[in-house]
Amino acid sequence: MRDIAVFSGSAHPELAAEVCAHLGVPLSPVRVSRFANDCLEVQLQANCRERDVFLVQPLVTPVQEHLVELLLMCDAARGASAGRITVVMPHYSYARSDKKDAPRISIGGRLVADLLIAAGAGRVLAMTLHSPQVHGFFSVPVDHLHARRELAAHFRQYDLSHATVVSPDLGNAKEAAAFARMIGAQVAAGAKQRFPDDRVSINSVIGEVAGRDVIVLDDEIAKGSTVLELLERLRESGPRSIRIACTHGLFAAGALKRLSEQSDVLEIVCTNTVPVPVEERTGKLRVLSIAPALAEAVRRIHNGESVSALFDAPRDE
């Protein structure tokens, strides 16, 4: 892969390095500096001319800093005559801002997509977008991966004959159903209502969970309030065991500690789309790597092969 160049922003260089290790290419250096007036400057310290450039940067805290850094990386690659610029964005935090559900609010998901394209992005590689329609905000090709295979490979180590995959709300029920089919489990969903003050209420769980081994599945866990509310409803039905799984383990404001303190939660599983600080990890946390999947997608994009074919065949166990 001689004509490929992979750069990482400061959001998650460990993931970028792991992707490069799977590709067998070096991670090219990037210099990020700050002027006295607090403006950022980015320099890509490897040749980009006519090369296939991949910029790895999830949008994680501090999101705005990492977004501007990514925009500057795109602009620097374009100014260096890159042949093509692909943004590898394992977590697109602005995907949550996908609709106008109140007067005079912005649709951040579309605006940030426009900014990336204006900065020079010619393609986007994303993982488990919060809402599928966010794909349509981009006027350039988007390869949308999911982590269901990685999660399924993990849970297949258990006896799944009495398993039920539970979505915290009906919006994620389709993803939960697809995951349940992969592992041969039943599916259920919570009836969730979100109030203007950001309170969450789950009135009931639709589906069979009594005496079942429950796997709570969500796309991301931030403050964990939805999952904690769901656990209260699940306990009313008496599940046999409870495990929690998500793609993006953001775990803001002590969420991981609160979830780990739930005595009936056996395990919390996430992927490394976003960094989870070592000092915040608990004994119940399991972090799965999506670097092999990202590396294979990058390889296929570079070689002009089908990325959707990644979903056609199961990963070898």
PDB file of C-alpha atoms in Angstrom:
ATOM      1  CA  MET A   1       0.000   0.000   0.000  1.00  0.00           C
ATOM      2  CA  ARG A   2       2.681   2.394  -1.155  1.00  0.00           C
ATOM      3  CA  ASP A   3       0.428   5.353  -2.046  1.00  0.00           C
ATOM      4  CA  ILE A   4      -1.471   5.535   1.218  1.00  0.00           C
ATOM      5  CA  ALA A   5      -0.883   8.024   4.049  1.00  0.00           C
ATOM      6  CA  VAL A   6      -2.640   7.765   7.412  1.00  0.00           C
ATOM      7  CA  PHE A   7      -2.657  10.672   9.857  1.00  0.00           C
ATOM      8  CA  SER A   8      -4.214  10.946  13.296  1.00  0.00           C
ATOM      9  CA  GLY A   9      -5.504  13.927  15.194  1.00  0.00           C
ATOM     10  CA  SER A  10      -5.090  14.138  18.952  1.00  0.00           C
ATOM     11  CA  ALA A  11      -8.500  12.609  19.774  1.00  0.00           C
ATOM     12  CA  HIS A  12      -7.521   8.915  19.651  1.00  0.00           C
ATOM     13  CA  PRO A  13      -3.978   8.275  18.317  1.00  0.00           C
ATOM     14  CA  GLU A  14      -3.923   4.785  19.902  1.00  0.00           C
ATOM     15  CA  LEU A  15      -6.749   3.635  17.626  1.00  0.00           C
ATOM     16  CA  ALA A  16      -5.041   5.142  14.563  1.00  0.00           C
ATOM     17  CA  ALA A  17      -1.795   3.363  15.444  1.00  0.00           C
ATOM     18  CA  GLU A  18      -3.658   0.059  15.783  1.00  0.00           C
ATOM     19  CA  VAL A  19      -5.338   0.559  12.396  1.00  0.00           C
ATOM     20  CA  CYS A  20      -1.943   1.236  10.819  1.00  0.00           C
ATOM     21  CA  ALA A  21      -0.495  -1.889  12.448  1.00  0.00           C
ATOM     22  CA  HIS A  22      -3.195  -3.980  10.780  1.00  0.00           C
ATOM     23  CA  LEU A  23      -2.575  -2.248   7.451  1.00  0.00           C
ATOM     24  CA  GLY A  24       1.184  -2.626   7.696  1.00  0.00           C
ATOM     25  CA  VAL A  25       1.789   1.086   7.063  1.00  0.00           C
ATOM     26  CA  PRO A  26       3.365   3.744   9.319  1.00  0.00           C
ATOM     27  CA  LEU A  27       1.232   6.304  11.120  1.00  0.00           C
ATOM     28  CA  SER A  28       2.397   9.596   9.613  1.00  0.00           C
ATOM     29  CA  PRO A  29       3.230  12.363  12.097  1.00  0.00           C
ATOM     30  CA  VAL A  30       1.093  15.441  12.680  1.00  0.00           C
ATOM     31  CA  ARG A  31       2.141  18.639  14.457  1.00  0.00           C
ATOM     32  CA  VAL A  32      -0.638  20.512  16.270  1.00  0.00           C
ATOM     33  CA  SER A  33       0.305  23.876  17.760  1.00  0.00           C
ATOM     34  CA  ARG A  34      -1.521  26.830  19.227  1.00  0.00           C
ATOM     35  CA  PHE A  35      -0.917  30.501  18.571  1.00  0.00           C
ATOM     36  CA  ALA A  36      -0.892  33.110  21.332  1.00  0.00           C
ATOM     37  CA  ASN A  37      -4.442  34.094  20.328  1.00  0.00           C
ATOM     38  CA  ASP A  38      -5.602  30.472  21.000  1.00  0.00           C
ATOM     39  CA  CYS A  39      -5.976  29.557  17.304  1.00  0.00           C
ATOM     40  CA  LEU A  40      -4.891  26.065  16.274  1.00  0.00           C
ATOM     41  CA  GLU A  41      -2.428  25.279  13.501  1.00  0.00           C
ATOM     42  CA  VAL A  42      -1.976  21.806  12.006  1.00  0.00           C
ATOM     43  CA  GLN A  43       0.926  20.562   9.901  1.00  0.00           C
ATOM     44  CA  LEU A  44       0.899  17.129   8.249  1.00  0.00           C
ATOM     45  CA  GLN A  45       4.524  16.033   8.420  1.00  0.00           C
ATOM     46  CA  ALA A  46       4.570  13.518   5.574  1.00  0.00           C
ATOM     47  CA  ASN A  47       4.172  13.762   1.803  1.00  0.00           C
ATOM     48  CA  CYS A  48       0.540  13.895   0.624  1.00  0.00           C
ATOM     49  CA  ARG A  49       0.960  14.749  -3.064  1.00  0.00           C
ATOM     50  CA  GLU A  50      -1.310  12.525  -5.179  1.00  0.00           C
ATOM     51  CA  ARG A  51      -1.588  10.064  -2.291  1.00  0.00           C
ATOM     52  CA  ASP A  52      -4.687   8.433  -0.783  1.00  0.00           C
ATOM     53  CA  VAL A  53      -4.872  10.279   2.546  1.00  0.00           C
ATOM     54  CA  PHE A  54      -6.847   8.964   5.540  1.00  0.00           C
ATOM     55  CA  LEU A  55      -7.438  11.229   8.553  1.00  0.00           C
ATOM     56  CA  VAL A  56      -8.439   9.397  11.744  1.00  0.00           C
ATOM     57  CA  GLN A  57     -10.316  11.505  14.286  1.00  0.00           C
ATOM     58  CA  PRO A  58     -13.392  10.626  16.378  1.00  0.00           C
ATOM     59  CA  LEU A  59     -15.293  13.632  17.659  1.00  0.00           C
ATOM     60  CA  VAL A  60     -14.877  13.196  21.420  1.00  0.00           C
ATOM     61  CA  THR A  61     -14.396  15.575  24.347  1.00  0.00           C
ATOM     62  CA  PRO A  62     -13.381  18.333  23.828  1.00  0.00           C
ATOM     63  CA  VAL A  63     -15.515  17.922  20.689  1.00  0.00           C
ATOM     64  CA  GLN A  64     -15.131  21.433  19.296  1.00  0.00           C
ATOM     65  CA  GLU A  65     -11.313  21.343  19.617  1.00  0.00           C
ATOM     66  CA  HIS A  66     -11.132  17.999  17.834  1.00  0.00           C
ATOM     67  CA  LEU A  67     -13.576  19.119  15.138  1.00  0.00           C
ATOM     68  CA  VAL A  68     -11.525  22.225  14.299  1.00  0.00           C
ATOM     69  CA  GLU A  69      -8.375  20.099  14.345  1.00  0.00           C
ATOM     70  CA  LEU A  70      -9.975  17.701  11.841  1.00  0.00           C
ATOM     71  CA  LEU A  71     -11.087  20.566   9.582  1.00  0.00           C
ATOM     72  CA  LEU A  72      -7.544  21.961   9.594  1.00  0.00           C
ATOM     73  CA  MET A  73      -6.143  18.503   8.776  1.00  0.00           C
ATOM     74  CA  CYS A  74      -8.499  18.275   5.779  1.00  0.00           C
ATOM     75  CA  ASP A  75      -7.487  21.723   4.608  1.00  0.00           C
ATOM     76  CA  ALA A  76      -3.778  20.926   5.023  1.00  0.00           C
ATOM     77  CA  ALA A  77      -4.125  17.699   3.002  1.00  0.00           C
ATOM     78  CA  ARG A  78      -6.018  19.491   0.251  1.00  0.00           C
ATOM     79  CA  GLY A  79      -3.398  22.243   0.143  1.00  0.00           C
ATOM     80  CA  ALA A  80      -0.708  19.556  -0.127  1.00  0.00           C
ATOM     81  CA  SER A  81      -2.332  18.151  -3.310  1.00  0.00           C
ATOM     82  CA  ALA A  82      -3.641  14.922  -1.798  1.00  0.00           C
ATOM     83  CA  GLY A  83      -5.128  12.622  -4.409  1.00  0.00           C
ATOM     84  CA  ARG A  84      -8.136  11.843  -2.199  1.00  0.00           C
ATOM     85  CA  ILE A  85      -9.002  12.712   1.408  1.00  0.00           C
ATOM     86  CA  THR A  86     -11.016  10.246   3.480  1.00  0.00           C
ATOM     87  CA  VAL A  87     -12.126  11.215   6.975  1.00  0.00           C
ATOM     88  CA  VAL A  88     -12.160   8.178   9.277  1.00  0.00           C
ATOM     89  CA  MET A  89     -14.561   9.276  11.998  1.00  0.00           C
ATOM     90  CA  PRO A  90     -15.316   6.334  14.318  1.00  0.00           C
ATOM     91  CA  HIS A  91     -17.624   8.509  16.430  1.00  0.00           C
ATOM     92  CA  TYR A  92     -19.647  11.367  14.906  1.00  0.00           C
ATOM     93  CA  SER A  93     -20.983  13.084  18.029  1.00  0.00           C
ATOM     94  CA  TYR A  94     -23.013  15.641  16.053  1.00  0.00           C
ATOM     95  CA  ALA A  95     -25.097  12.802  14.599  1.00  0.00           C
ATOM     96  CA  ARG A  96     -27.413  13.312  17.580  1.00  0.00           C
ATOM     97  CA  SER A  97     -28.354  16.733  16.164  1.00  0.00           C
ATOM     98  CA  ASP A  98     -30.278  15.267  13.219  1.00  0.00           C
ATOM     99  CA  LYS A  99     -33.666  17.015  13.194  1.00  0.00           C
ATOM    100  CA  LYS A 100     -35.467  20.225  14.037  1.00  0.00           C
ATOM    101  CA  ASP A 101     -37.677  19.152  16.943  1.00  0.00           C
ATOM    102  CA  ALA A 102     -38.006  22.620  18.522  1.00  0.00           C
ATOM    103  CA  PRO A 103     -38.200  26.180  17.167  1.00  0.00           C
ATOM    104  CA  ARG A 104     -35.010  28.035  16.194  1.00  0.00           C
ATOM    105  CA  ILE A 105     -32.495  25.249  16.800  1.00  0.00           C
ATOM    106  CA  SER A 106     -29.637  24.237  14.546  1.00  0.00           C
ATOM    107  CA  ILE A 107     -29.233  20.882  12.833  1.00  0.00           C
ATOM    108  CA  GLY A 108     -25.610  20.336  13.799  1.00  0.00           C
ATOM    109  CA  GLY A 109     -25.256  16.987  12.067  1.00  0.00           C
ATOM    110  CA  ARG A 110     -25.842  18.550   8.651  1.00  0.00           C
ATOM    111  CA  LEU A 111     -23.801  21.686   9.362  1.00  0.00           C
ATOM    112  CA  VAL A 112     -20.714  19.738  10.457  1.00  0.00           C
ATOM    113  CA  ALA A 113     -21.048  17.493   7.391  1.00  0.00           C
ATOM    114  CA  ASP A 114     -21.033  20.615   5.197  1.00  0.00           C
ATOM    115  CA  LEU A 115     -17.969  21.949   7.044  1.00  0.00           C
ATOM    116  CA  LEU A 116     -16.015  18.727   6.490  1.00  0.00           C
ATOM    117  CA  ILE A 117     -16.798  18.744   2.778  1.00  0.00           C
ATOM    118  CA  ALA A 118     -15.943  22.443   2.476  1.00  0.00           C
ATOM    119  CA  ALA A 119     -12.599  21.699   4.161  1.00  0.00           C
ATOM    120  CA  GLY A 120     -11.734  19.092   1.543  1.00  0.00           C
ATOM    121  CA  ALA A 121     -13.113  15.707   2.674  1.00  0.00           C
ATOM    122  CA  GLY A 122     -13.911  13.574  -0.370  1.00  0.00           C
ATOM    123  CA  ARG A 123     -15.154  10.514   1.511  1.00  0.00           C
ATOM    124  CA  VAL A 124     -16.204   9.613   5.056  1.00  0.00           C
ATOM    125  CA  LEU A 125     -15.797   6.338   6.951  1.00  0.00           C
ATOM    126  CA  ALA A 126     -18.042   6.262  10.025  1.00  0.00           C
ATOM    127  CA  MET A 127     -19.080   3.726  12.651  1.00  0.00           C
ATOM    128  CA  THR A 128     -22.627   3.290  14.057  1.00  0.00           C
ATOM    129  CA  LEU A 129     -24.170   6.685  13.395  1.00  0.00           C
ATOM    130  CA  HIS A 130     -26.792   7.654  15.980  1.00  0.00           C
ATOM    131  CA  SER A 131     -29.421   8.080  13.260  1.00  0.00           C
ATOM    132  CA  PRO A 132     -29.233   6.401   9.828  1.00  0.00           C
ATOM    133  CA  GLN A 133     -30.546   9.534   8.089  1.00  0.00           C
ATOM    134  CA  VAL A 134     -27.330  11.385   9.050  1.00  0.00           C
ATOM    135  CA  HIS A 135     -25.724   9.439   6.198  1.00  0.00           C
ATOM    136  CA  GLY A 136     -27.759  11.632   3.848  1.00  0.00           C
ATOM    137  CA  PHE A 137     -26.333  14.865   5.279  1.00  0.00           C
ATOM    138  CA  PHE A 138     -23.097  14.234   3.368  1.00  0.00           C
ATOM    139  CA  SER A 139     -22.843  15.024  -0.357  1.00  0.00           C
ATOM    140  CA  VAL A 140     -19.779  12.764  -0.642  1.00  0.00           C
ATOM    141  CA  PRO A 141     -19.676   8.951  -0.324  1.00  0.00           C
ATOM    142  CA  VAL A 142     -20.099   7.620   3.221  1.00  0.00           C
ATOM    143  CA  ASP A 143     -19.120   4.104   4.285  1.00  0.00           C
ATOM    144  CA  HIS A 144     -21.151   3.362   7.402  1.00  0.00           C
ATOM    145  CA  LEU A 145     -19.766   0.462   9.441  1.00  0.00           C
ATOM    146  CA  HIS A 146     -21.279  -1.136  12.536  1.00  0.00           C
ATOM    147  CA  ALA A 147     -19.785  -3.098  15.417  1.00  0.00           C
ATOM    148  CA  ARG A 148     -22.396  -5.861  15.584  1.00  0.00           C
ATOM    149  CA  ARG A 149     -19.935  -8.553  14.470  1.00  0.00           C
ATOM    150  CA  GLU A 150     -17.383  -7.629  17.105  1.00  0.00           C
ATOM    151  CA  LEU A 151     -20.056  -7.555  19.819  1.00  0.00           C
ATOM    152  CA  ALA A 152     -21.574 -10.835  18.609  1.00  0.00           C
ATOM    153  CA  ALA A 153     -18.178 -12.561  18.641  1.00  0.00           C
ATOM    154  CA  HIS A 154     -17.789 -11.519  22.283  1.00  0.00           C
ATOM    155  CA  PHE A 155     -21.217 -12.668  23.451  1.00  0.00           C
ATOM    156  CA  ARG A 156     -21.030 -16.020  21.667  1.00  0.00           C
ATOM    157  CA  GLN A 157     -18.715 -17.204  24.452  1.00  0.00           C
ATOM    158  CA  TYR A 158     -21.810 -17.404  26.678  1.00  0.00           C
ATOM    159  CA  ASP A 159     -24.834 -19.715  26.605  1.00  0.00           C
ATOM    160  CA  LEU A 160     -27.324 -17.686  24.563  1.00  0.00           C
ATOM    161  CA  SER A 161     -30.187 -20.206  24.579  1.00  0.00           C
ATOM    162  CA  HIS A 162     -32.168 -17.959  26.962  1.00  0.00           C
ATOM    163  CA  ALA A 163     -30.856 -14.574  25.783  1.00  0.00           C
ATOM    164  CA  THR A 164     -32.939 -11.508  25.006  1.00  0.00           C
ATOM    165  CA  VAL A 165     -31.447  -8.376  23.432  1.00  0.00           C
ATOM    166  CA  VAL A 166     -33.170  -5.285  24.839  1.00  0.00           C
ATOM    167  CA  SER A 167     -33.140  -1.893  23.131  1.00  0.00           C
ATOM    168  CA  PRO A 168     -33.619   1.052  25.527  1.00  0.00           C
ATOM    169  CA  ASP A 169     -36.084   2.616  23.087  1.00  0.00           C
ATOM    170  CA  LEU A 170     -38.019   1.858  19.923  1.00  0.00           C
ATOM    171  CA  GLY A 171     -35.655   4.027  17.852  1.00  0.00           C
ATOM    172  CA  ASN A 172     -32.830   1.536  18.319  1.00  0.00           C
ATOM    173  CA  ALA A 173     -35.071  -1.539  18.088  1.00  0.00           C
ATOM    174  CA  LYS A 174     -34.100  -2.264  14.473  1.00  0.00           C
ATOM    175  CA  GLU A 175     -30.404  -2.450  15.413  1.00  0.00           C
ATOM    176  CA  ALA A 176     -31.227  -4.593  18.435  1.00  0.00           C
ATOM    177  CA  ALA A 177     -33.279  -6.955  16.242  1.00  0.00           C
ATOM    178  CA  ALA A 178     -30.417  -7.301  13.738  1.00  0.00           C
ATOM    179  CA  PHE A 179     -28.006  -8.083  16.569  1.00  0.00           C
ATOM    180  CA  ALA A 180     -30.433 -10.574  18.108  1.00  0.00           C
ATOM    181  CA  ARG A 181     -30.654 -12.422  14.787  1.00  0.00           C
ATOM    182  CA  MET A 182     -26.853 -12.648  14.655  1.00  0.00           C
ATOM    183  CA  ILE A 183     -26.631 -14.382  18.028  1.00  0.00           C
ATOM    184  CA  GLY A 184     -29.908 -16.318  17.852  1.00  0.00           C
ATOM    185  CA  ALA A 185     -31.616 -14.380  20.655  1.00  0.00           C
ATOM    186  CA  GLN A 186     -35.028 -12.864  21.248  1.00  0.00           C
ATOM    187  CA  VAL A 187     -35.545  -9.109  21.157  1.00  0.00           C
ATOM    188  CA  ALA A 188     -37.364  -6.595  23.370  1.00  0.00           C
ATOM    189  CA  ALA A 189     -37.515  -2.807  23.646  1.00  0.00           C
ATOM    190  CA  GLY A 190     -38.262  -0.154  26.219  1.00  0.00           C
ATOM    191  CA  ALA A 191     -41.050   2.393  25.753  1.00  0.00           C
ATOM    192  CA  LYS A 192     -39.032   5.571  26.393  1.00  0.00           C
ATOM    193  CA  GLN A 193     -40.149   9.164  26.781  1.00  0.00           C
ATOM    194  CA  ARG A 194     -37.704  12.072  27.026  1.00  0.00           C
ATOM    195  CA  PHE A 195     -38.838  15.281  28.713  1.00  0.00           C
ATOM    196  CA  PRO A 196     -37.673  18.877  27.943  1.00  0.00           C
ATOM    197  CA  ASP A 197     -35.428  18.952  31.040  1.00  0.00           C
ATOM    198  CA  ASP A 198     -33.585  15.898  29.653  1.00  0.00           C
ATOM    199  CA  ARG A 199     -35.272  13.519  32.090  1.00  0.00           C
ATOM    200  CA  VAL A 200     -35.922  10.036  30.721  1.00  0.00           C
ATOM    201  CA  SER A 201     -38.855   7.805  31.578  1.00  0.00           C
ATOM    202  CA  ILE A 202     -39.306   4.188  30.481  1.00  0.00           C
ATOM    203  CA  ASN A 203     -42.826   3.051  31.342  1.00  0.00           C
ATOM    204  CA  SER A 204     -42.588  -0.571  30.240  1.00  0.00           C
ATOM    205  CA  VAL A 205     -40.534  -3.132  28.357  1.00  0.00           C
ATOM    206  CA  ILE A 206     -42.128  -4.698  25.289  1.00  0.00           C
ATOM    207  CA  GLY A 207     -41.025  -8.314  24.985  1.00  0.00           C
ATOM    208  CA  GLU A 208     -40.135 -11.290  27.144  1.00  0.00           C
ATOM    209  CA  VAL A 209     -37.406 -10.679  29.748  1.00  0.00           C
ATOM    210  CA  ALA A 210     -38.599 -12.631  32.827  1.00  0.00           C
ATOM    211  CA  GLY A 211     -36.075 -15.362  33.616  1.00  0.00           C
ATOM    212  CA  ARG A 212     -34.013 -14.420  30.553  1.00  0.00           C
ATOM    213  CA  ASP A 213     -30.332 -13.510  30.129  1.00  0.00           C
ATOM    214  CA  VAL A 214     -30.679  -9.866  29.107  1.00  0.00           C
ATOM    215  CA  ILE A 215     -28.219  -7.970  26.899  1.00  0.00           C
ATOM    216  CA  VAL A 216     -29.033  -4.247  26.912  1.00  0.00           C
ATOM    217  CA  LEU A 217     -27.831  -2.852  23.567  1.00  0.00           C
ATOM    218  CA  ASP A 218     -27.493   0.828  22.654  1.00  0.00           C
ATOM    219  CA  ASP A 219     -25.455   2.745  20.089  1.00  0.00           C
ATOM    220  CA  GLU A 220     -23.787   4.909  22.748  1.00  0.00           C
ATOM    221  CA  ILE A 221     -23.811   5.469  26.490  1.00  0.00           C
ATOM    222  CA  ALA A 222     -23.122   9.020  27.651  1.00  0.00           C
ATOM    223  CA  LYS A 223     -24.525   9.863  31.090  1.00  0.00           C
ATOM    224  CA  GLY A 224     -26.132   6.436  31.397  1.00  0.00           C
ATOM    225  CA  SER A 225     -29.495   7.786  32.609  1.00  0.00           C
ATOM    226  CA  THR A 226     -31.464   5.867  29.963  1.00  0.00           C
ATOM    227  CA  VAL A 227     -29.768   2.564  30.791  1.00  0.00           C
ATOM    228  CA  LEU A 228     -30.246   3.069  34.552  1.00  0.00           C
ATOM    229  CA  GLU A 229     -33.941   3.794  34.006  1.00  0.00           C
ATOM    230  CA  LEU A 230     -34.234   0.686  31.817  1.00  0.00           C
ATOM    231  CA  LEU A 231     -32.579  -1.444  34.509  1.00  0.00           C
ATOM    232  CA  GLU A 232     -35.319  -0.396  36.962  1.00  0.00           C
ATOM    233  CA  ARG A 233     -38.036  -1.589  34.557  1.00  0.00           C
ATOM    234  CA  LEU A 234     -36.170  -4.822  33.793  1.00  0.00           C
ATOM    235  CA  ARG A 235     -35.859  -5.679  37.487  1.00  0.00           C
ATOM    236  CA  GLU A 236     -39.652  -5.556  37.806  1.00  0.00           C
ATOM    237  CA  SER A 237     -39.804  -8.546  35.419  1.00  0.00           C
ATOM    238  CA  GLY A 238     -37.012 -10.533  37.069  1.00  0.00           C
ATOM    239  CA  PRO A 239     -34.358 -11.274  34.417  1.00  0.00           C
ATOM    240  CA  ARG A 240     -31.884 -14.067  35.155  1.00  0.00           C
ATOM    241  CA  SER A 241     -28.818 -11.960  34.289  1.00  0.00           C
ATOM    242  CA  ILE A 242     -28.040  -8.518  32.851  1.00  0.00           C
ATOM    243  CA  ARG A 243     -25.201  -7.402  30.609  1.00  0.00           C
ATOM    244  CA  ILE A 244     -24.809  -4.012  28.908  1.00  0.00           C
ATOM    245  CA  ALA A 245     -23.321  -3.406  25.451  1.00  0.00           C
ATOM    246  CA  CYS A 246     -22.767  -0.373  23.246  1.00  0.00           C
ATOM    247  CA  THR A 247     -20.565   0.738  20.373  1.00  0.00           C
ATOM    248  CA  HIS A 248     -19.521   4.142  21.742  1.00  0.00           C
ATOM    249  CA  GLY A 249     -18.618   4.088  25.451  1.00  0.00           C
ATOM    250  CA  LEU A 250     -18.558   7.808  26.183  1.00  0.00           C
ATOM    251  CA  PHE A 251     -19.298   7.313  29.900  1.00  0.00           C
ATOM    252  CA  ALA A 252     -19.611  10.999  30.787  1.00  0.00           C
ATOM    253  CA  ALA A 253     -20.070  12.388  34.306  1.00  0.00           C
ATOM    254  CA  GLY A 254     -19.188   9.151  36.113  1.00  0.00           C
ATOM    255  CA  ALA A 255     -21.596   6.970  34.118  1.00  0.00           C
ATOM    256  CA  LEU A 256     -19.255   3.980  34.027  1.00  0.00           C
ATOM    257  CA  LYS A 257     -18.856   4.021  37.813  1.00  0.00           C
ATOM    258  CA  ARG A 258     -22.622   4.254  38.358  1.00  0.00           C
ATOM    259  CA  LEU A 259     -23.351   1.384  35.963  1.00  0.00           C
ATOM    260  CA  SER A 260     -20.590  -0.766  37.461  1.00  0.00           C
ATOM    261  CA  GLU A 261     -22.073  -0.230  40.921  1.00  0.00           C
ATOM    262  CA  GLN A 262     -25.297  -1.976  39.858  1.00  0.00           C
ATOM    263  CA  SER A 263     -24.857  -5.329  41.591  1.00  0.00           C
ATOM    264  CA  ASP A 264     -26.932  -7.291  39.052  1.00  0.00           C
ATOM    265  CA  VAL A 265     -24.976  -5.981  36.038  1.00  0.00           C
ATOM    266  CA  LEU A 266     -22.423  -8.676  35.219  1.00  0.00           C
ATOM    267  CA  GLU A 267     -20.569  -6.930  32.406  1.00  0.00           C
ATOM    268  CA  ILE A 268     -20.343  -3.670  30.436  1.00  0.00           C
ATOM    269  CA  VAL A 269     -19.053  -4.074  26.869  1.00  0.00           C
ATOM    270  CA  CYS A 270     -18.047  -1.308  24.467  1.00  0.00           C
ATOM    271  CA  THR A 271     -15.649  -0.830  21.566  1.00  0.00           C
ATOM    272  CA  ASN A 272     -12.649   1.478  21.267  1.00  0.00           C
ATOM    273  CA  THR A 273     -14.258   3.946  18.856  1.00  0.00           C
ATOM    274  CA  VAL A 274     -13.659   6.474  21.638  1.00  0.00           C
ATOM    275  CA  PRO A 275     -10.892   6.347  24.269  1.00  0.00           C
ATOM    276  CA  VAL A 276     -11.842   5.201  27.766  1.00  0.00           C
ATOM    277  CA  PRO A 277      -9.192   6.487  30.225  1.00  0.00           C
ATOM    278  CA  VAL A 278      -7.459   3.663  32.070  1.00  0.00           C
ATOM    279  CA  GLU A 279      -8.005   5.345  35.430  1.00  0.00           C
ATOM    280  CA  GLU A 280     -11.800   5.368  34.866  1.00  0.00           C
ATOM    281  CA  ARG A 281     -12.118   1.701  33.872  1.00  0.00           C
ATOM    282  CA  THR A 282     -13.723  -0.802  36.222  1.00  0.00           C
ATOM    283  CA  GLY A 283     -13.494  -4.561  36.578  1.00  0.00           C
ATOM    284  CA  LYS A 284     -16.809  -5.004  34.768  1.00  0.00           C
ATOM    285  CA  LEU A 285     -15.704  -3.158  31.609  1.00  0.00           C
ATOM    286  CA  ARG A 286     -14.677  -5.028  28.448  1.00  0.00           C
ATOM    287  CA  VAL A 287     -13.329  -2.936  25.532  1.00  0.00           C
ATOM    288  CA  LEU A 288     -13.391  -4.598  22.106  1.00  0.00           C
ATOM    289  CA  SER A 289     -11.199  -3.359  19.260  1.00  0.00           C
ATOM    290  CA  ILE A 290     -12.766  -2.222  15.991  1.00  0.00           C
ATOM    291  CA  ALA A 291      -9.333  -1.462  14.500  1.00  0.00           C
ATOM    292  CA  PRO A 292      -9.328  -4.637  12.316  1.00  0.00           C
ATOM    293  CA  ALA A 293     -12.689  -3.661  10.792  1.00  0.00           C
ATOM    294  CA  LEU A 294     -11.588  -0.066  10.179  1.00  0.00           C
ATOM    295  CA  ALA A 295      -8.282  -1.247   8.679  1.00  0.00           C
ATOM    296  CA  GLU A 296     -10.050  -3.642   6.314  1.00  0.00           C
ATOM    297  CA  ALA A 297     -12.454  -0.873   5.253  1.00  0.00           C
ATOM    298  CA  VAL A 298      -9.515   1.482   4.611  1.00  0.00           C
ATOM    299  CA  ARG A 299      -7.775  -1.215   2.566  1.00  0.00           C
ATOM    300  CA  ARG A 300     -10.921  -1.809   0.480  1.00  0.00           C
ATOM    301  CA  ILE A 301     -11.490   1.904  -0.090  1.00  0.00           C
ATOM    302  CA  HIS A 302      -7.876   2.313  -1.197  1.00  0.00           C
ATOM    303  CA  ASN A 303      -8.068  -0.678  -3.570  1.00  0.00           C
ATOM    304  CA  GLY A 304     -11.489   0.226  -4.968  1.00  0.00           C
ATOM    305  CA  GLU A 305     -13.170  -2.865  -3.506  1.00  0.00           C
ATOM    306  CA  SER A 306     -16.642  -3.214  -2.023  1.00  0.00           C
ATOM    307  CA  VAL A 307     -16.923  -2.102   1.591  1.00  0.00           C
ATOM    308  CA  SER A 308     -20.488  -3.393   1.932  1.00  0.00           C
ATOM    309  CA  ALA A 309     -19.092  -6.887   1.326  1.00  0.00           C
ATOM    310  CA  LEU A 310     -17.673  -6.646   4.857  1.00  0.00           C
ATOM    311  CA  PHE A 311     -21.203  -7.243   6.112  1.00  0.00           C
ATOM    312  CA  ASP A 312     -22.051 -10.130   3.771  1.00  0.00           C
ATOM    313  CA  ALA A 313     -19.903 -12.828   5.360  1.00  0.00           C
ATOM    314  CA  PRO A 314     -19.396 -13.500   9.083  1.00  0.00           C
ATOM    315  CA  ARG A 315     -15.991 -12.865  10.555  1.00  0.00           C
ATOM    316  CA  ASP A 316     -13.966 -16.030  11.146  1.00  0.00           C
ATOM    317  CA  GLU A 317     -14.144 -17.014  14.788  1.00  0.00           C
TER     318      GLU A 317
END
